[in-house]
Amino acid sequence: MVKRKRTTPLSDEHVEPGHCSSELRARILSDVPYFKGLAAPALDAVNHYFRAFNYAAGAALHHENEPAEALFLVAHGTVKLLQYSASGEEVLLDLLGQSDLFGGLTMLGQRCYPQNAFAQTPCCVLVITITDFRYLLRTYSEVALNVLDAVARDLEAAQATIRAISTLPVEARIARVLVRLADRLGEADDGGILIQSPLSHQDLAAMEATTSETVSRVISGLRRSGDIETGRQWIRIRNRTNLARLAGEI
Amino acid sequence: MVKRKRTTPLSDEHVEPGHCSSELRARILSDVPYFKGLAAPALDAVNHYFRAFNYAAGAALHHENEPAEALFLVAHGTVKLLQYSASGEEVLLDLLGQSDLFGGLTMLGQRCYPQNAFAQTPCCVLVITITDFRYLLRTYSEVALNVLDAVARDLEAAQATIRAISTLPVEARIARVLVRLADRLGEADDGGILIQSPLSHQDLAAMEATTSETVSRVISGLRRSGDIETGRQWIRIRNRTNLARLAGEI
DNA sequence: CGCTATTTTGAGGGCAGTCAAGCTCCGTGG
DNA sequence: CCACGGAGCTTGACTGCCCTCAAAATAGCG
């Protein structure tokens, strides 16, 4: 057994203050699927409207029920999107990584942010005002189609989560979330996929409508059967196939 | 107590075969929020690409995992959007009414429908191919923005459902779904809001991750406390405020 | 090298699901 | 018109999954 002593993954990754300069911003933006295929002048216009901000781990980017003024695009790092229940429990709606869009997406009327966003790791986020974003969408119809597509995909994902929470037992739901995280944020690694993100059992619980104690029990079971290895705030998937089967994804 | 003898609401509503003629189609389309404010010629173009279809109650409009070729817009009646779990239980994701859009929303790559759609009442649906729809979005940027907005709102609704299922006890979830249905599909009525839709307890159960027996128990409780009146396949909300409070919406 | 957050494990209880039976309404056909 | 059948609804008893509460063990940080 590989006894891997690990500090939290954060410590390796530093976002230097000047990291998101204009040139780097342009490079990042040109890699973002929404803007892919845009001609150079259009890309310059897009670049012009975005501002880059760095956030420390744990910093709040926006809160539920505040008037939505901006739209955010993750350039580097990961962001937690969550809501709170009346009694204060967290519900983790999504973990966002590179190129994901969030914030004030519904733009008609003076709407509010529908969730709370926190930097999970130190991160660099590109920000645009809703007004400017609307202008971009109106001007570059390619972009509008791409963004629509992304939001529709998020909707599908949310509905898949509803189905999972509605019909699957806890063990299956946790297997499911591990597979999704491995695919979205994981990194290939000797003999497995390392989920490179400071995820506590509390976070996993908040993603799949359960409690940290239950997550711990299920995770222990998966570790015993050799499908995963775990430590504090990290998990390595050793047998993705097995997890996917447990999750009911055949 | 008003003993209201009621046949299923369907019997009053008939969609005649030729109901969705070109002129009527134009009238309906001009009322659809997505196309509101479009100039007459643009509206004509939009009208040109849609075809109208009538469906009998229970008819299937499209199935999960079939290649998505079309996009649907409800002109009249209601449509059930649902998924099945591995063991065959239904999960009712949404009930769609007038002007709601569904079907092949994610358009990049050759995608499949993410859910199953059935006519809940006899209904008239306007259908457009994805290719034509993309053309419209590209040409009329207003439309693209409106559609994006609608999808983003659906995403918010789905996330609100996730929160509800994750954190609220059954009674609150059922109160919640009643309030939502009253607001979306209800009709003002002597001393209440009548939910005019052939909804079984089974359907309500499938919307909020519970069982028809439990729905029955909760509904009975609400009836005893005078907040609602019920019969076979219909419910009248008498005290919306009370239900909203139960649902944790203060 | 203690301190704190995270994880683990155990015991117990409760909410809601399951199974089962009876009831009610409504459409249908004799 | 009435009897019948079946779908939908109601109610009860029991069960079990998972949450809750509690406490100990572990890991990483200052």
PDB file of N, CA, C and O (backbone and C1' of nucleotides) in Angstrom, chain A residues 201 216-217 220 223 232-233, chain C residues 5-11:
ATOM      1  N   HIS A 201     -15.664  15.317   3.705  1.00  0.00           N
ATOM      2  CA  HIS A 201     -16.858  14.470   3.702  1.00  0.00           C
ATOM      3  C   HIS A 201     -18.105  15.324   3.812  1.00  0.00           C
ATOM      4  O   HIS A 201     -19.152  15.007   3.249  1.00  0.00           O
ATOM      5  N   SER A 216     -18.737   9.002   5.477  1.00  0.00           N
ATOM      6  CA  SER A 216     -17.574   8.327   6.038  1.00  0.00           C
ATOM      7  C   SER A 216     -17.759   6.812   6.011  1.00  0.00           C
ATOM      8  O   SER A 216     -16.864   6.070   5.612  1.00  0.00           O
ATOM      9  N   ARG A 217     -18.941   6.378   6.411  1.00  0.00           N
ATOM     10  CA  ARG A 217     -19.193   4.917   6.412  1.00  0.00           C
ATOM     11  C   ARG A 217     -19.111   4.336   5.007  1.00  0.00           C
ATOM     12  O   ARG A 217     -18.471   3.305   4.782  1.00  0.00           O
ATOM     13  N   SER A 220     -15.573   4.344   3.710  1.00  0.00           N
ATOM     14  CA  SER A 220     -14.810   3.258   4.343  1.00  0.00           C
ATOM     15  C   SER A 220     -15.071   1.940   3.626  1.00  0.00           C
ATOM     16  O   SER A 220     -14.141   1.178   3.355  1.00  0.00           O
ATOM     17  N   ARG A 223     -13.292   1.878   0.388  1.00  0.00           N
ATOM     18  CA  ARG A 223     -11.849   1.714   0.575  1.00  0.00           C
ATOM     19  C   ARG A 223     -11.533   0.237   0.835  1.00  0.00           C
ATOM     20  O   ARG A 223     -10.616  -0.321   0.257  1.00  0.00           O
ATOM     21  N   ARG A 232      -7.102  12.703   4.178  1.00  0.00           N
ATOM     22  CA  ARG A 232      -7.793  13.908   4.585  1.00  0.00           C
ATOM     23  C   ARG A 232      -7.931  14.807   3.372  1.00  0.00           C
ATOM     24  O   ARG A 232      -6.950  15.285   2.834  1.00  0.00           O
ATOM     25  N   GLN A 233      -9.124  15.038   2.954  1.00  0.00           N
ATOM     26  CA  GLN A 233      -9.392  15.983   1.856  1.00  0.00           C
ATOM     27  C   GLN A 233      -8.887  15.533   0.489  1.00  0.00           C
ATOM     28  O   GLN A 233      -8.760  16.352  -0.414  1.00  0.00           O
TER      29      GLN A 233
ATOM     30  P    DA C   5     -11.533  24.171  14.783  1.00  0.00           P
ATOM     31  O5'  DA C   5     -11.544  23.435  13.373  1.00  0.00           O
ATOM     32  C5'  DA C   5     -10.474  23.648  12.456  1.00  0.00           C
ATOM     33  C4'  DA C   5     -10.370  22.443  11.539  1.00  0.00           C
ATOM     34  C3'  DA C   5     -11.700  21.927  11.008  1.00  0.00           C
ATOM     35  O3'  DA C   5     -11.532  21.590   9.649  1.00  0.00           O
ATOM     36  C1'  DA C   5     -10.632  20.205  12.224  1.00  0.00           C
ATOM     37  P    DT C   6     -12.680  21.092   8.733  1.00  0.00           P
ATOM     38  O5'  DT C   6     -12.418  19.528   8.628  1.00  0.00           O
ATOM     39  C5'  DT C   6     -11.148  19.066   8.207  1.00  0.00           C
ATOM     40  C4'  DT C   6     -11.047  17.588   8.462  1.00  0.00           C
ATOM     41  C3'  DT C   6     -12.226  16.757   7.928  1.00  0.00           C
ATOM     42  O3'  DT C   6     -11.711  15.883   6.939  1.00  0.00           O
ATOM     43  C1'  DT C   6     -11.600  16.079  10.120  1.00  0.00           C
ATOM     44  P    DT C   7     -12.597  14.925   6.077  1.00  0.00           P
ATOM     45  O5'  DT C   7     -12.550  13.568   6.918  1.00  0.00           O
ATOM     46  C5'  DT C   7     -11.301  12.958   7.180  1.00  0.00           C
ATOM     47  C4'  DT C   7     -11.493  11.849   8.200  1.00  0.00           C
ATOM     48  C3'  DT C   7     -12.563  10.810   7.837  1.00  0.00           C
ATOM     49  O3'  DT C   7     -11.917   9.559   7.674  1.00  0.00           O
ATOM     50  C1'  DT C   7     -12.658  11.430  10.128  1.00  0.00           C
ATOM     51  P    DT C   8     -12.736   8.285   7.219  1.00  0.00           P
ATOM     52  O5'  DT C   8     -13.017   7.620   8.629  1.00  0.00           O
ATOM     53  C5'  DT C   8     -11.932   7.200   9.431  1.00  0.00           C
ATOM     54  C4'  DT C   8     -12.457   6.668  10.754  1.00  0.00           C
ATOM     55  C3'  DT C   8     -13.527   5.571  10.629  1.00  0.00           C
ATOM     56  O3'  DT C   8     -13.000   4.386  11.211  1.00  0.00           O
ATOM     57  C1'  DT C   8     -14.126   7.213  12.258  1.00  0.00           C
ATOM     58  P    DT C   9     -13.616   2.984  10.872  1.00  0.00           P
ATOM     59  O5'  DT C   9     -14.553   2.718  12.128  1.00  0.00           O
ATOM     60  C5'  DT C   9     -14.057   2.992  13.432  1.00  0.00           C
ATOM     61  C4'  DT C   9     -15.193   3.051  14.423  1.00  0.00           C
ATOM     62  C3'  DT C   9     -16.366   2.092  14.146  1.00  0.00           C
ATOM     63  O3'  DT C   9     -16.357   1.119  15.182  1.00  0.00           O
ATOM     64  C1'  DT C   9     -17.106   4.252  14.842  1.00  0.00           C
ATOM     65  P    DG C  10     -17.428  -0.045  15.281  1.00  0.00           P
ATOM     66  O5'  DG C  10     -18.485   0.603  16.277  1.00  0.00           O
ATOM     67  C5'  DG C  10     -18.048   1.059  17.556  1.00  0.00           C
ATOM     68  C4'  DG C  10     -19.236   1.540  18.367  1.00  0.00           C
ATOM     69  C3'  DG C  10     -20.500   0.690  18.229  1.00  0.00           C
ATOM     70  O3'  DG C  10     -20.998   0.386  19.529  1.00  0.00           O
ATOM     71  C1'  DG C  10     -20.991   2.974  17.805  1.00  0.00           C
ATOM     72  P    DA C  11     -22.096  -0.740  19.732  1.00  0.00           P
ATOM     73  O5'  DA C  11     -23.305   0.165  20.245  1.00  0.00           O
ATOM     74  C5'  DA C  11     -23.032   1.267  21.136  1.00  0.00           C
ATOM     75  C4'  DA C  11     -24.311   2.059  21.331  1.00  0.00           C
ATOM     76  C3'  DA C  11     -25.602   1.233  21.274  1.00  0.00           C
ATOM     77  O3'  DA C  11     -26.494   1.758  22.236  1.00  0.00           O
ATOM     78  C1'  DA C  11     -25.678   2.893  19.615  1.00  0.00           C
TER      79       DA C  11
END
